mmCIF file of C-alpha atoms and ligand atoms in Angstrom:
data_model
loop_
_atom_site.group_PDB
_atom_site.id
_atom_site.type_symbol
_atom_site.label_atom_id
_atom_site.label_comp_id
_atom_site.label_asym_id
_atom_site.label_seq_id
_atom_site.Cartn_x
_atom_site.Cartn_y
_atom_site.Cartn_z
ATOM 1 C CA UNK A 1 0.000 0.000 0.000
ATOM 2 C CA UNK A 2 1.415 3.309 -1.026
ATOM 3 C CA UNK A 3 1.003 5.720 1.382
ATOM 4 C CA UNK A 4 0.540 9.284 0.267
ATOM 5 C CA UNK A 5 3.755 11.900 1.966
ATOM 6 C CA UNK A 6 0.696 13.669 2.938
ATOM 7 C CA UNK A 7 -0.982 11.183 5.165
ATOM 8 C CA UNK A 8 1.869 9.887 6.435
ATOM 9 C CA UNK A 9 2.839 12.292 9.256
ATOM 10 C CA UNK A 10 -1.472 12.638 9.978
ATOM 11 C CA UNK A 11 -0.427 8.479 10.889
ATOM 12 C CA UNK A 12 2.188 8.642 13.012
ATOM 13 C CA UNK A 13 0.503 11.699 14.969
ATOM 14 C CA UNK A 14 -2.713 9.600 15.296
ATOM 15 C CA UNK A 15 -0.693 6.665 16.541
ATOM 16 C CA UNK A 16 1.656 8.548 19.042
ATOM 17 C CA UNK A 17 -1.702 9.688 20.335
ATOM 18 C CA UNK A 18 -3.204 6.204 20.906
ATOM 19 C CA UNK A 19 -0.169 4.983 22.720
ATOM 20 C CA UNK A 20 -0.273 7.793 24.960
ATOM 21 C CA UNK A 21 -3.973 7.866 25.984
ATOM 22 C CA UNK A 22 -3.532 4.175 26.375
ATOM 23 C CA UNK A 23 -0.147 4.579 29.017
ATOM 24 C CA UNK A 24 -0.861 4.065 32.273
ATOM 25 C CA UNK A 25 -1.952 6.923 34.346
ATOM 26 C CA UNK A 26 1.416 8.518 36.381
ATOM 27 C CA UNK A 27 1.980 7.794 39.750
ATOM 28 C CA UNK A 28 0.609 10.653 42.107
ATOM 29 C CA UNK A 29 2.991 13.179 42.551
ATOM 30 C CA UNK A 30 1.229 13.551 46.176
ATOM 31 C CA UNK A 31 1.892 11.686 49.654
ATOM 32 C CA UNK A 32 -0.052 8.267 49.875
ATOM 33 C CA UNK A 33 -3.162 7.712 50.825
ATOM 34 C CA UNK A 34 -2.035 5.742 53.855
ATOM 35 C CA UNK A 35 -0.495 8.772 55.608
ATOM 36 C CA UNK A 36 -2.558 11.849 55.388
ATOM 37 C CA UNK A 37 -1.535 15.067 55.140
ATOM 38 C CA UNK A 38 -2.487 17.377 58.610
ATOM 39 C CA UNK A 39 -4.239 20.417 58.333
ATOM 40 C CA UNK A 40 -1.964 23.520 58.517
ATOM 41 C CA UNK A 41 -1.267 24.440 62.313
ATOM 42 C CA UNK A 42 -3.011 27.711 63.329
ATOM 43 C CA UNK A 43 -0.905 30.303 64.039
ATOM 44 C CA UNK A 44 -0.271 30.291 68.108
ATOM 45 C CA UNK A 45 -2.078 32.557 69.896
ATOM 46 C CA UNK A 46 -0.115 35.139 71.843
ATOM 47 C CA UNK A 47 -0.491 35.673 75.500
ATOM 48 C CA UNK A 48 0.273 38.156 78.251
ATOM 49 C CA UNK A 49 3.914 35.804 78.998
ATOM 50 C CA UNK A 50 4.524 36.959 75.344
ATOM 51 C CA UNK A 51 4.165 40.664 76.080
ATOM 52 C CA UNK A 52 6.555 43.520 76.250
ATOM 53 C CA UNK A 53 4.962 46.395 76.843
ATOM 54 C CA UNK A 54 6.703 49.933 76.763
ATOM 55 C CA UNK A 55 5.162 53.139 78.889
ATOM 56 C CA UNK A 56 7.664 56.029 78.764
ATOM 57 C CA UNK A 57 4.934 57.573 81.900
ATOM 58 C CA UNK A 58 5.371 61.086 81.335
ATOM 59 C CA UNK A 59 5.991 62.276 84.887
ATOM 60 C CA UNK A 60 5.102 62.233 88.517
ATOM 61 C CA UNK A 61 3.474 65.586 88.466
ATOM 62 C CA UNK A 62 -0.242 64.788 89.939
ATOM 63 C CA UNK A 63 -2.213 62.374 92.422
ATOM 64 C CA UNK A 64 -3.814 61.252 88.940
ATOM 65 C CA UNK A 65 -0.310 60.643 87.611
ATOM 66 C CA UNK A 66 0.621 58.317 90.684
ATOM 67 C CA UNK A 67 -2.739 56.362 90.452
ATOM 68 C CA UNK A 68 -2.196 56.411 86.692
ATOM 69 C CA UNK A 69 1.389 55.028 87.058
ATOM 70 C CA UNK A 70 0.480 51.824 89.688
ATOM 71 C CA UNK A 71 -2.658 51.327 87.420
ATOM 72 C CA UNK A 72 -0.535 50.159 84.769
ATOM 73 C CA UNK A 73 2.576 48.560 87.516
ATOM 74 C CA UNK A 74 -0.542 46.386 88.977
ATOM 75 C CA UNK A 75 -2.207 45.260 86.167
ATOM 76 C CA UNK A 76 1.286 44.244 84.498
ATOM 77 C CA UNK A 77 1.645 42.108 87.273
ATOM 78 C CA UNK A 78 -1.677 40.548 87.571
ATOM 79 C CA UNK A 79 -1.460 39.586 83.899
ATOM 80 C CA UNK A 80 1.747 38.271 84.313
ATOM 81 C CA UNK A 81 3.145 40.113 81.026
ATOM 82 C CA UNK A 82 6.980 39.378 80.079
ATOM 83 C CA UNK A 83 8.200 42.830 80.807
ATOM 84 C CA UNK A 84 7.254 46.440 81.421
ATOM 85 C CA UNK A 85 9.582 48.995 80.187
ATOM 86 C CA UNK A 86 8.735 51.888 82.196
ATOM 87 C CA UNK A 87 10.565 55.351 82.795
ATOM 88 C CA UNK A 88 9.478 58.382 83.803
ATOM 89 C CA UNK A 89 10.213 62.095 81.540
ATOM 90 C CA UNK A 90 9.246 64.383 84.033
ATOM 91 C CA UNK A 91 7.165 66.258 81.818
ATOM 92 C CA UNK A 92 9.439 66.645 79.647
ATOM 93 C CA UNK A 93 8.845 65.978 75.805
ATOM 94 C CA UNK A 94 12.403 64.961 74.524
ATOM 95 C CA UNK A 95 12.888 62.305 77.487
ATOM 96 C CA UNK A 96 9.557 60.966 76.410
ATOM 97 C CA UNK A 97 11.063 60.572 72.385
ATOM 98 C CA UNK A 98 14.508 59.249 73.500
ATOM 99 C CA UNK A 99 12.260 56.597 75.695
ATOM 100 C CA UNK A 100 10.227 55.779 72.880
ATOM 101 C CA UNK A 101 13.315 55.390 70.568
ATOM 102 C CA UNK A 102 14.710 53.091 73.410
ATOM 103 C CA UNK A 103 11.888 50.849 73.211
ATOM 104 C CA UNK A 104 12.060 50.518 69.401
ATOM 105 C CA UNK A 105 15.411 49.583 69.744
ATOM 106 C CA UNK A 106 14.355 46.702 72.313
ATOM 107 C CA UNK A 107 11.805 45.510 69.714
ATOM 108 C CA UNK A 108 8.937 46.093 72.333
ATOM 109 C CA UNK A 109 5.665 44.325 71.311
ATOM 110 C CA UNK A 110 3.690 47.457 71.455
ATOM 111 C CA UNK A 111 4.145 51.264 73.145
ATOM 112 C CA UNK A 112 1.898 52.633 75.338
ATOM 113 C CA UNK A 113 2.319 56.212 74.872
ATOM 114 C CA UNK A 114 1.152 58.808 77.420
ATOM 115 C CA UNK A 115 1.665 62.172 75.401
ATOM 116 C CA UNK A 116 3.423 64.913 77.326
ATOM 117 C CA UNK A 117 1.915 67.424 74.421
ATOM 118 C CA UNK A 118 -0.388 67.203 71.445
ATOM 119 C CA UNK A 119 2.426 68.213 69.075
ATOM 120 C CA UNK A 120 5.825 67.227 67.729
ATOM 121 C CA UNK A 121 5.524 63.586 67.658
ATOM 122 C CA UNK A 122 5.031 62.619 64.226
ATOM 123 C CA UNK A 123 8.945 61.476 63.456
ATOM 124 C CA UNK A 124 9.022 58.926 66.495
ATOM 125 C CA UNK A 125 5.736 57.625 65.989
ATOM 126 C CA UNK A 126 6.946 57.234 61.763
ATOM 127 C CA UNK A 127 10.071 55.297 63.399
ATOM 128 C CA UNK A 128 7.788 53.150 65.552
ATOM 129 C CA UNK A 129 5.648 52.376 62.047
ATOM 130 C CA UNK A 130 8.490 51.737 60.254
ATOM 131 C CA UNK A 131 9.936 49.159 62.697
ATOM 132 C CA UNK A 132 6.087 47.570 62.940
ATOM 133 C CA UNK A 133 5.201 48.342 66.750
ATOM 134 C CA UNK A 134 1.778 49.294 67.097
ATOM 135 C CA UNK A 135 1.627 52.094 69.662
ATOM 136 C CA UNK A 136 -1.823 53.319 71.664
ATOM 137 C CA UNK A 137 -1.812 56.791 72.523
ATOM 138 C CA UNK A 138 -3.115 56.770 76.403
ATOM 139 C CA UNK A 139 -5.022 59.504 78.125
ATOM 140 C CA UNK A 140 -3.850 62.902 76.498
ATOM 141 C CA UNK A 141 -4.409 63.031 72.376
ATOM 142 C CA UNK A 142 -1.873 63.446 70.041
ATOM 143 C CA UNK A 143 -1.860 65.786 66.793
ATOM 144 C CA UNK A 144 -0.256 63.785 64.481
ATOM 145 C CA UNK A 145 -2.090 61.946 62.032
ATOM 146 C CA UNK A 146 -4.221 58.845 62.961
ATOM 147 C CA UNK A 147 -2.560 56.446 60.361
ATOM 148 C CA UNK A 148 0.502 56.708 62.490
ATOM 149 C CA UNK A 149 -1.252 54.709 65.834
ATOM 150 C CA UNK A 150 -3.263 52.489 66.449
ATOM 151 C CA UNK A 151 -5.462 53.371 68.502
ATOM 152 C CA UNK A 152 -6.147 56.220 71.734
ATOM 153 C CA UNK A 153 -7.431 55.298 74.845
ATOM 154 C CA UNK A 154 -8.592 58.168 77.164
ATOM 155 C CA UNK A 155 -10.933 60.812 78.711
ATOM 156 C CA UNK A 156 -12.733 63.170 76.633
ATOM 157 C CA UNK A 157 -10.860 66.305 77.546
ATOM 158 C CA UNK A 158 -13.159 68.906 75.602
ATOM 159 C CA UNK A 159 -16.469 67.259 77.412
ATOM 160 C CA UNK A 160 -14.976 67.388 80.872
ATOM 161 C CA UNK A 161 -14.512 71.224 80.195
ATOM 162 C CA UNK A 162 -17.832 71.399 79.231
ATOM 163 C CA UNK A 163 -19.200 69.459 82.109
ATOM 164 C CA UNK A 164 -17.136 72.318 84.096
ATOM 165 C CA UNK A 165 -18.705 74.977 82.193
ATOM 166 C CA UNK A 166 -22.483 73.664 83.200
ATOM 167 C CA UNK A 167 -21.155 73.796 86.959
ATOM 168 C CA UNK A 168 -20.780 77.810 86.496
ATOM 169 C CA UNK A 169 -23.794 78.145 84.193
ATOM 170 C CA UNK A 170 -26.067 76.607 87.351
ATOM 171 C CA UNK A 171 -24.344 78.444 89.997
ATOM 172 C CA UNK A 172 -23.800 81.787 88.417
ATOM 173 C CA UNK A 173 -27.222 82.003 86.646
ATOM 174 C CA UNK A 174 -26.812 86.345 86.719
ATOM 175 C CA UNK A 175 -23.731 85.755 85.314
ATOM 176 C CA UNK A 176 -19.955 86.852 86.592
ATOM 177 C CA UNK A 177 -16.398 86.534 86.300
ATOM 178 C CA UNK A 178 -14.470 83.678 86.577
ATOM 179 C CA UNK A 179 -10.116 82.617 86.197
ATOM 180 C CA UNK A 180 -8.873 79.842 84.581
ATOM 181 C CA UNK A 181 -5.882 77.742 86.283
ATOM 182 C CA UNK A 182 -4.845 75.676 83.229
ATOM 183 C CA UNK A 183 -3.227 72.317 83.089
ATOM 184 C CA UNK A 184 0.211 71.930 81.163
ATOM 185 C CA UNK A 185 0.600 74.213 78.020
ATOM 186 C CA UNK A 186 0.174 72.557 74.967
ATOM 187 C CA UNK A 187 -1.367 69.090 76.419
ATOM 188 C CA UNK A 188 -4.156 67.418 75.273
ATOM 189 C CA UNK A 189 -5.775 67.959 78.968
ATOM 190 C CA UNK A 190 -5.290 71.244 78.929
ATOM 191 C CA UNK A 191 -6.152 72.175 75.109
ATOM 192 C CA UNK A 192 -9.516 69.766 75.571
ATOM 193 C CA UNK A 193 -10.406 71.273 79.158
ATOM 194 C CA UNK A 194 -10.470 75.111 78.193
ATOM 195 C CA UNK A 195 -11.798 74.592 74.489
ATOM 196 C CA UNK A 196 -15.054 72.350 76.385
ATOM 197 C CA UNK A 197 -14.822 74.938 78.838
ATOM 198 C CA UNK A 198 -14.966 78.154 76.336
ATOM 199 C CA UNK A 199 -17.835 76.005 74.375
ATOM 200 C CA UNK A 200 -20.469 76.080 76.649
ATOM 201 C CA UNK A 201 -19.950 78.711 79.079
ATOM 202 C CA UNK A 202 -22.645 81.405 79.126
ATOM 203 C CA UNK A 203 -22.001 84.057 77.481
ATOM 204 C CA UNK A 204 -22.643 86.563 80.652
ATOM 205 C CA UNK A 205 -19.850 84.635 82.605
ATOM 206 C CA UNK A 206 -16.584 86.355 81.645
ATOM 207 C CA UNK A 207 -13.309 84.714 81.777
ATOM 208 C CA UNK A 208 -10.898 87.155 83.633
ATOM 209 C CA UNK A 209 -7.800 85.405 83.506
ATOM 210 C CA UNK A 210 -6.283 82.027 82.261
ATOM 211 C CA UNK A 211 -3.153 80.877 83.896
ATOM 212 C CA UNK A 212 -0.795 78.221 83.708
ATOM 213 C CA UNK A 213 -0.324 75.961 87.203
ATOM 214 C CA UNK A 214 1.583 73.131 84.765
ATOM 215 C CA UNK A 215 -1.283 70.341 87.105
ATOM 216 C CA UNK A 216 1.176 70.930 89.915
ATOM 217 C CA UNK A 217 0.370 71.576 93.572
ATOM 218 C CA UNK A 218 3.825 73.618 93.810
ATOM 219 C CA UNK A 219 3.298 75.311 90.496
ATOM 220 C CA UNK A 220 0.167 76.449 91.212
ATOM 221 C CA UNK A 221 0.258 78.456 94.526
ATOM 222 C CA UNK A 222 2.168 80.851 93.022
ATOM 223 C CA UNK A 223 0.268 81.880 90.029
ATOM 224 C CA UNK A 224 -2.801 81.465 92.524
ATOM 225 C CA UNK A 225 -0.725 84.437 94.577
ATOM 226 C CA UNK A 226 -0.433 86.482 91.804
ATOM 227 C CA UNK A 227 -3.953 86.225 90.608
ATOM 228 C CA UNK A 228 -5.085 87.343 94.164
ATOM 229 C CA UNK A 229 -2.531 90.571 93.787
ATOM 230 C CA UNK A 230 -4.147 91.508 90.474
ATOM 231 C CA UNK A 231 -7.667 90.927 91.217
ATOM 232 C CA UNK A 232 -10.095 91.382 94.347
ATOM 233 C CA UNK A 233 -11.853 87.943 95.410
ATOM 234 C CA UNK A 234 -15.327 88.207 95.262
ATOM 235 C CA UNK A 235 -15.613 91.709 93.734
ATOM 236 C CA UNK A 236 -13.682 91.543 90.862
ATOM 237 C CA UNK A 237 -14.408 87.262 90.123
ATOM 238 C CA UNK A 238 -16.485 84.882 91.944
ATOM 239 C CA UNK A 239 -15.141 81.649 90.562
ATOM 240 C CA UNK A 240 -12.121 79.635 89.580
ATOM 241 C CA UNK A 241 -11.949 76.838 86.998
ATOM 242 C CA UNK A 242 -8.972 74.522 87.973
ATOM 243 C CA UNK A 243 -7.852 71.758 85.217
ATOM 244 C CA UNK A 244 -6.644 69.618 88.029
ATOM 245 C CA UNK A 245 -7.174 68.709 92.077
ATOM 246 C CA UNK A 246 -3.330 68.922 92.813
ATOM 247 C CA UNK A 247 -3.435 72.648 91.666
ATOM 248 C CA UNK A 248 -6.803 73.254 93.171
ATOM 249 C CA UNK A 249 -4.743 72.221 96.635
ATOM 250 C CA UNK A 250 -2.308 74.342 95.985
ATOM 251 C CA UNK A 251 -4.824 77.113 95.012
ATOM 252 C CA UNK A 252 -6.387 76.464 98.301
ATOM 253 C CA UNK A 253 -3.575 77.510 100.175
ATOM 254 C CA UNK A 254 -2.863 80.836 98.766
ATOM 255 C CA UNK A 255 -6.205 81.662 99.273
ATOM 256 C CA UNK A 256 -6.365 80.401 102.681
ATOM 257 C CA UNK A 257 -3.000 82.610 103.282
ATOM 258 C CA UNK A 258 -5.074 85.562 101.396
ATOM 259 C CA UNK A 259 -7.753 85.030 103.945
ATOM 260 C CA UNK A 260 -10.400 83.260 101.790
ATOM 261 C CA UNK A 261 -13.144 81.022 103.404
ATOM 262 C CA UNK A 262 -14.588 78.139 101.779
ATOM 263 C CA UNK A 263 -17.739 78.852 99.614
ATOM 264 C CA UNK A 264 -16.465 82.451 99.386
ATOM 265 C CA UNK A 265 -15.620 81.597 96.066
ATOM 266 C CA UNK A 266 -17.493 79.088 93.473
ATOM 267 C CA UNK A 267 -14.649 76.811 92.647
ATOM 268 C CA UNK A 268 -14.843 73.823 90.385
ATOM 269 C CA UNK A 269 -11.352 71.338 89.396
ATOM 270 C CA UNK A 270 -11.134 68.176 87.395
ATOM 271 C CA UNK A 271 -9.895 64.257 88.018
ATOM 272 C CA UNK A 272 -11.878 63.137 91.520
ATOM 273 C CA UNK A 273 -9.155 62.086 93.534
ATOM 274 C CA UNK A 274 -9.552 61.888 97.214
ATOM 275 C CA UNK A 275 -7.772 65.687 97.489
ATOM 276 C CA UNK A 276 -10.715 66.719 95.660
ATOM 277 C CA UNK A 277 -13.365 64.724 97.673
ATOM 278 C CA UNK A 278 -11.520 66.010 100.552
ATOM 279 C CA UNK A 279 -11.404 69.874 99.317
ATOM 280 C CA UNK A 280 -15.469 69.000 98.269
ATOM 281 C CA UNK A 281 -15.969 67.767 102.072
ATOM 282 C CA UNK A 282 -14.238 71.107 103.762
ATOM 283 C CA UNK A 283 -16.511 73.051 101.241
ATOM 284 C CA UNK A 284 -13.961 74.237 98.921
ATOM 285 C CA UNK A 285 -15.050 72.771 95.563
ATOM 286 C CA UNK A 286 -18.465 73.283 94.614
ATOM 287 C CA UNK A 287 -17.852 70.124 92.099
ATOM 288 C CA UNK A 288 -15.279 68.030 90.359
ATOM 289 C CA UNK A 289 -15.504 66.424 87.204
ATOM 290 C CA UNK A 290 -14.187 62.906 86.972
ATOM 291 C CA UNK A 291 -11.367 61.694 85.340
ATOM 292 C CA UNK A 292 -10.366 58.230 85.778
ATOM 293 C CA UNK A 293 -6.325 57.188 85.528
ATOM 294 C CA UNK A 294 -7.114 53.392 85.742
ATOM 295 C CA UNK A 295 -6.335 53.318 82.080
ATOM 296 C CA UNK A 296 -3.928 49.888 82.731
ATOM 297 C CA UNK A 297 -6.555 46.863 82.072
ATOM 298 C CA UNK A 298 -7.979 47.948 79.063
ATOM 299 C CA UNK A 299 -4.286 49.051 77.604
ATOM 300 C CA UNK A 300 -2.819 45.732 77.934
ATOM 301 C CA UNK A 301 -6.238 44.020 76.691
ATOM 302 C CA UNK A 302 -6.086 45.872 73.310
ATOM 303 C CA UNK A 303 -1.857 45.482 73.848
ATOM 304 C CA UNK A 304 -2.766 41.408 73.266
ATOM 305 C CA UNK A 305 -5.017 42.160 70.609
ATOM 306 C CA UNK A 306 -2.717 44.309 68.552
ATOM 307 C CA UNK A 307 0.268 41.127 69.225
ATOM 308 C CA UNK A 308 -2.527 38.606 67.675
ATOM 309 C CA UNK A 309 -3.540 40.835 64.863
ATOM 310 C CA UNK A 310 -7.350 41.423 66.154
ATOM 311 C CA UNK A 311 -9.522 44.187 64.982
ATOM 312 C CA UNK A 312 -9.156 47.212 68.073
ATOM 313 C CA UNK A 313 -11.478 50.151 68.336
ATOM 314 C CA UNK A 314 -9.234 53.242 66.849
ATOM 315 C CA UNK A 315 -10.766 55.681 70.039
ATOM 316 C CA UNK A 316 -11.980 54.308 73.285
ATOM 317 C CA UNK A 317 -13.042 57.072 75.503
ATOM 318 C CA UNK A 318 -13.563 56.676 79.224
ATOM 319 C CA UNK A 319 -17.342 56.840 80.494
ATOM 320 C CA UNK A 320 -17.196 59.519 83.269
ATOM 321 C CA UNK A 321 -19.390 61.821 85.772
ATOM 322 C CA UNK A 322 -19.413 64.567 88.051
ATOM 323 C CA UNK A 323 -19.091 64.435 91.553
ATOM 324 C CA UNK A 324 -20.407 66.790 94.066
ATOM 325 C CA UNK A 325 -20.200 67.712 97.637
ATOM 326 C CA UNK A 326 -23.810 66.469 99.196
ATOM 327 C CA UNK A 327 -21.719 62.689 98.695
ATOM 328 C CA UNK A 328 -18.218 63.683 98.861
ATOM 329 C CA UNK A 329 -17.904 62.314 102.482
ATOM 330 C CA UNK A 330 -19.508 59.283 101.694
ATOM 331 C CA UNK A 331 -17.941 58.372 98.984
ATOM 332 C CA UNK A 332 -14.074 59.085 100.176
ATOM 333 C CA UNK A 333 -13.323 56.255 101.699
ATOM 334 C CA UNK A 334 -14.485 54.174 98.458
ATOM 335 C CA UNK A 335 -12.087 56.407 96.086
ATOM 336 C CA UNK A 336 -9.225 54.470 94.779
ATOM 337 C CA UNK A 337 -6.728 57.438 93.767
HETATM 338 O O1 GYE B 1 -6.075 65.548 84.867
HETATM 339 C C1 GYE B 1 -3.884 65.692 85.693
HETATM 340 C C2 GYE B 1 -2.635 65.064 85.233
HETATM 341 O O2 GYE B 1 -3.689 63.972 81.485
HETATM 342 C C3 GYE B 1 -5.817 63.557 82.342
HETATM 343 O O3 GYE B 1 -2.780 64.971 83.841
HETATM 344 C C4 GYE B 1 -4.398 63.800 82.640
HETATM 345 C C5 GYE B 1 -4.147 64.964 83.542
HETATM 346 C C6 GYE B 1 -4.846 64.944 84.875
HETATM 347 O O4 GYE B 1 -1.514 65.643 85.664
HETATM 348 O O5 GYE B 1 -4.056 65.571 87.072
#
């Protein structure tokens, strides 16, 4: 039989393809059945033994500060974490930073990061970013932007001003003058406190005089002195708003020494710690607005989220209240801080 060079190669394709179809199948490339593969292990769960936790505290300059401080000290140790990398800036913005850089450098899990000041801290918290450390901004707010944290956990500075501001409204219904004694230039307390406080004042109270006390008891006698040179108590203002008990202590004293009684004045401060429950139960404070430092337990909770990868809440605000003097002697013993 002559076979056409046309057909030919059509042949030899068609038969190449029968042998092949008719091979036997290839082994499996995979194990054998007889050993299984397992399921991939899911990734380990981190706990508090895993945690390093950085907080470069910002000082020592308040009764909230101390409470604030052994909030987080306590709950470390309750948990059980790894390690706490604490220090202490005293106030000061550029030992804060040179902590912060420290704790990079240790390859912290995650930075707790009480902020001295609203500005100036968007390099270190770029370097903390860059070297993946998610850090929660506690307490005071920061100004940089939001991408560069995770998340802030705090008290809602501007409503606790305006909480202070209803105090006056209800007290000085005719309307009056009143001085500021304002917390640390610059700070997130301070900025929040008198921006509530301007918000919702009345417009018939006047602000006489804003001063800065830094929320220290020894810082604020003497600008308490010098506002009782410049201006007659009780004629020329009939009320003080104080950003902090430890400077409404120290306020108490100069006035005291200026001859002052209790409820000569309407006076009003901020945190609730037991100096303000005490200054409430002598008659001194006509109210304080809460502000709670026992940030630790919820810190370290979101801390162990952030190590597993969890979904946090970018802003957790503190649920707070006001506290007046009709309970102030009841409730001092039961105060904490
Ligand atoms: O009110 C004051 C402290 O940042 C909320 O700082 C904190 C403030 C607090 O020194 O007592």
């Amino acid at each position: 039989m002559k076979i056409s060079r046309v057909l030919l190669p059509v042949l030899v394709i068609a038969a190449l393809f029968v042998i092949v179809s008719c091979a036997p199948a290839p082994a499996p490339t995979s194990a054998p059945a007889a050993a299984p593969t397992q399921p991939p292990a899911a990734a380990a769960q981190k706990t508090y033994k895993d945690m390093t936790l950085c907080y470069p505290q910002l000082g020592a300059e308040s009764d909230w500060r101390t409470a604030n401080t052994a909030s987080f000290k306590e709950t470390a140790q309750t948990l059980g974490i790894k390690q706490l990398v604490f220090s202490d800036a005293q106030q000061k913005q550029e030992n804060q930073i040179s902590a912060v850089r420290a704790c990079i450098q240790q390859k912290v899990d995650v930075i707790a990061l009480p902020p001295v000041v609203e500005d100036g801290w968007d390099a270190v918290l770029t370097e903390a970013k860059n070297a993946k450390i998610p850090v929660i901004i506690v307490d005071r707010s920061v100004s940089a932007p939001k991408t560069l944290y995770a998340s802030h956990i705090g008290s809602d500075m501007v409503l606790e001003g305006e909480r202070a501001a209803a105090e006056f409204n209800k007290m000085m219904p005719n309307g009056g003058a009143v001085l500021e004694l304002s917390g640390t230039t610059g700070s997130g307390a301070a900025v929040g406190r008198a921006k509530g406080f301007r918000n919702k004042l009345n417009p018939n109270i006047k602000i006489l005089d804003s001063q800065t006390g830094n929320f220290t008891r020894a810082e604020a006698v003497p600008v308490m002195q010098a506002f009782l040179k410049k201006y007659k108590a009780g004629t020329d203002f009939q009320g003080i708003f104080i950003h902090n008990d430890d400077m409404g202590i120290g306020a108490i004293e100069a006035l005291k020494a200026a001859g002052v009684k209790p409820g000569d004045l309407k006076i009003v401060s901020v945190d609730g710690t037991r100096g303000g429950f005490q200054a409430m139960v002598d008659g001194w404070f006509q109210a304080d607005v809460e502000c709670n430092p026992l940030l630790g337990p919820q810190v370290f909770e979101m801390a162990l989220k952030l190590m597993n990868g969890q979904t946090i809440d970018p802003e957790v605000l503190t649920n707070e209240t006001v506290y007046y003097p009709d309970k102030a002697k009841e409730l001092l013993p039961t105060r904490k801080y």
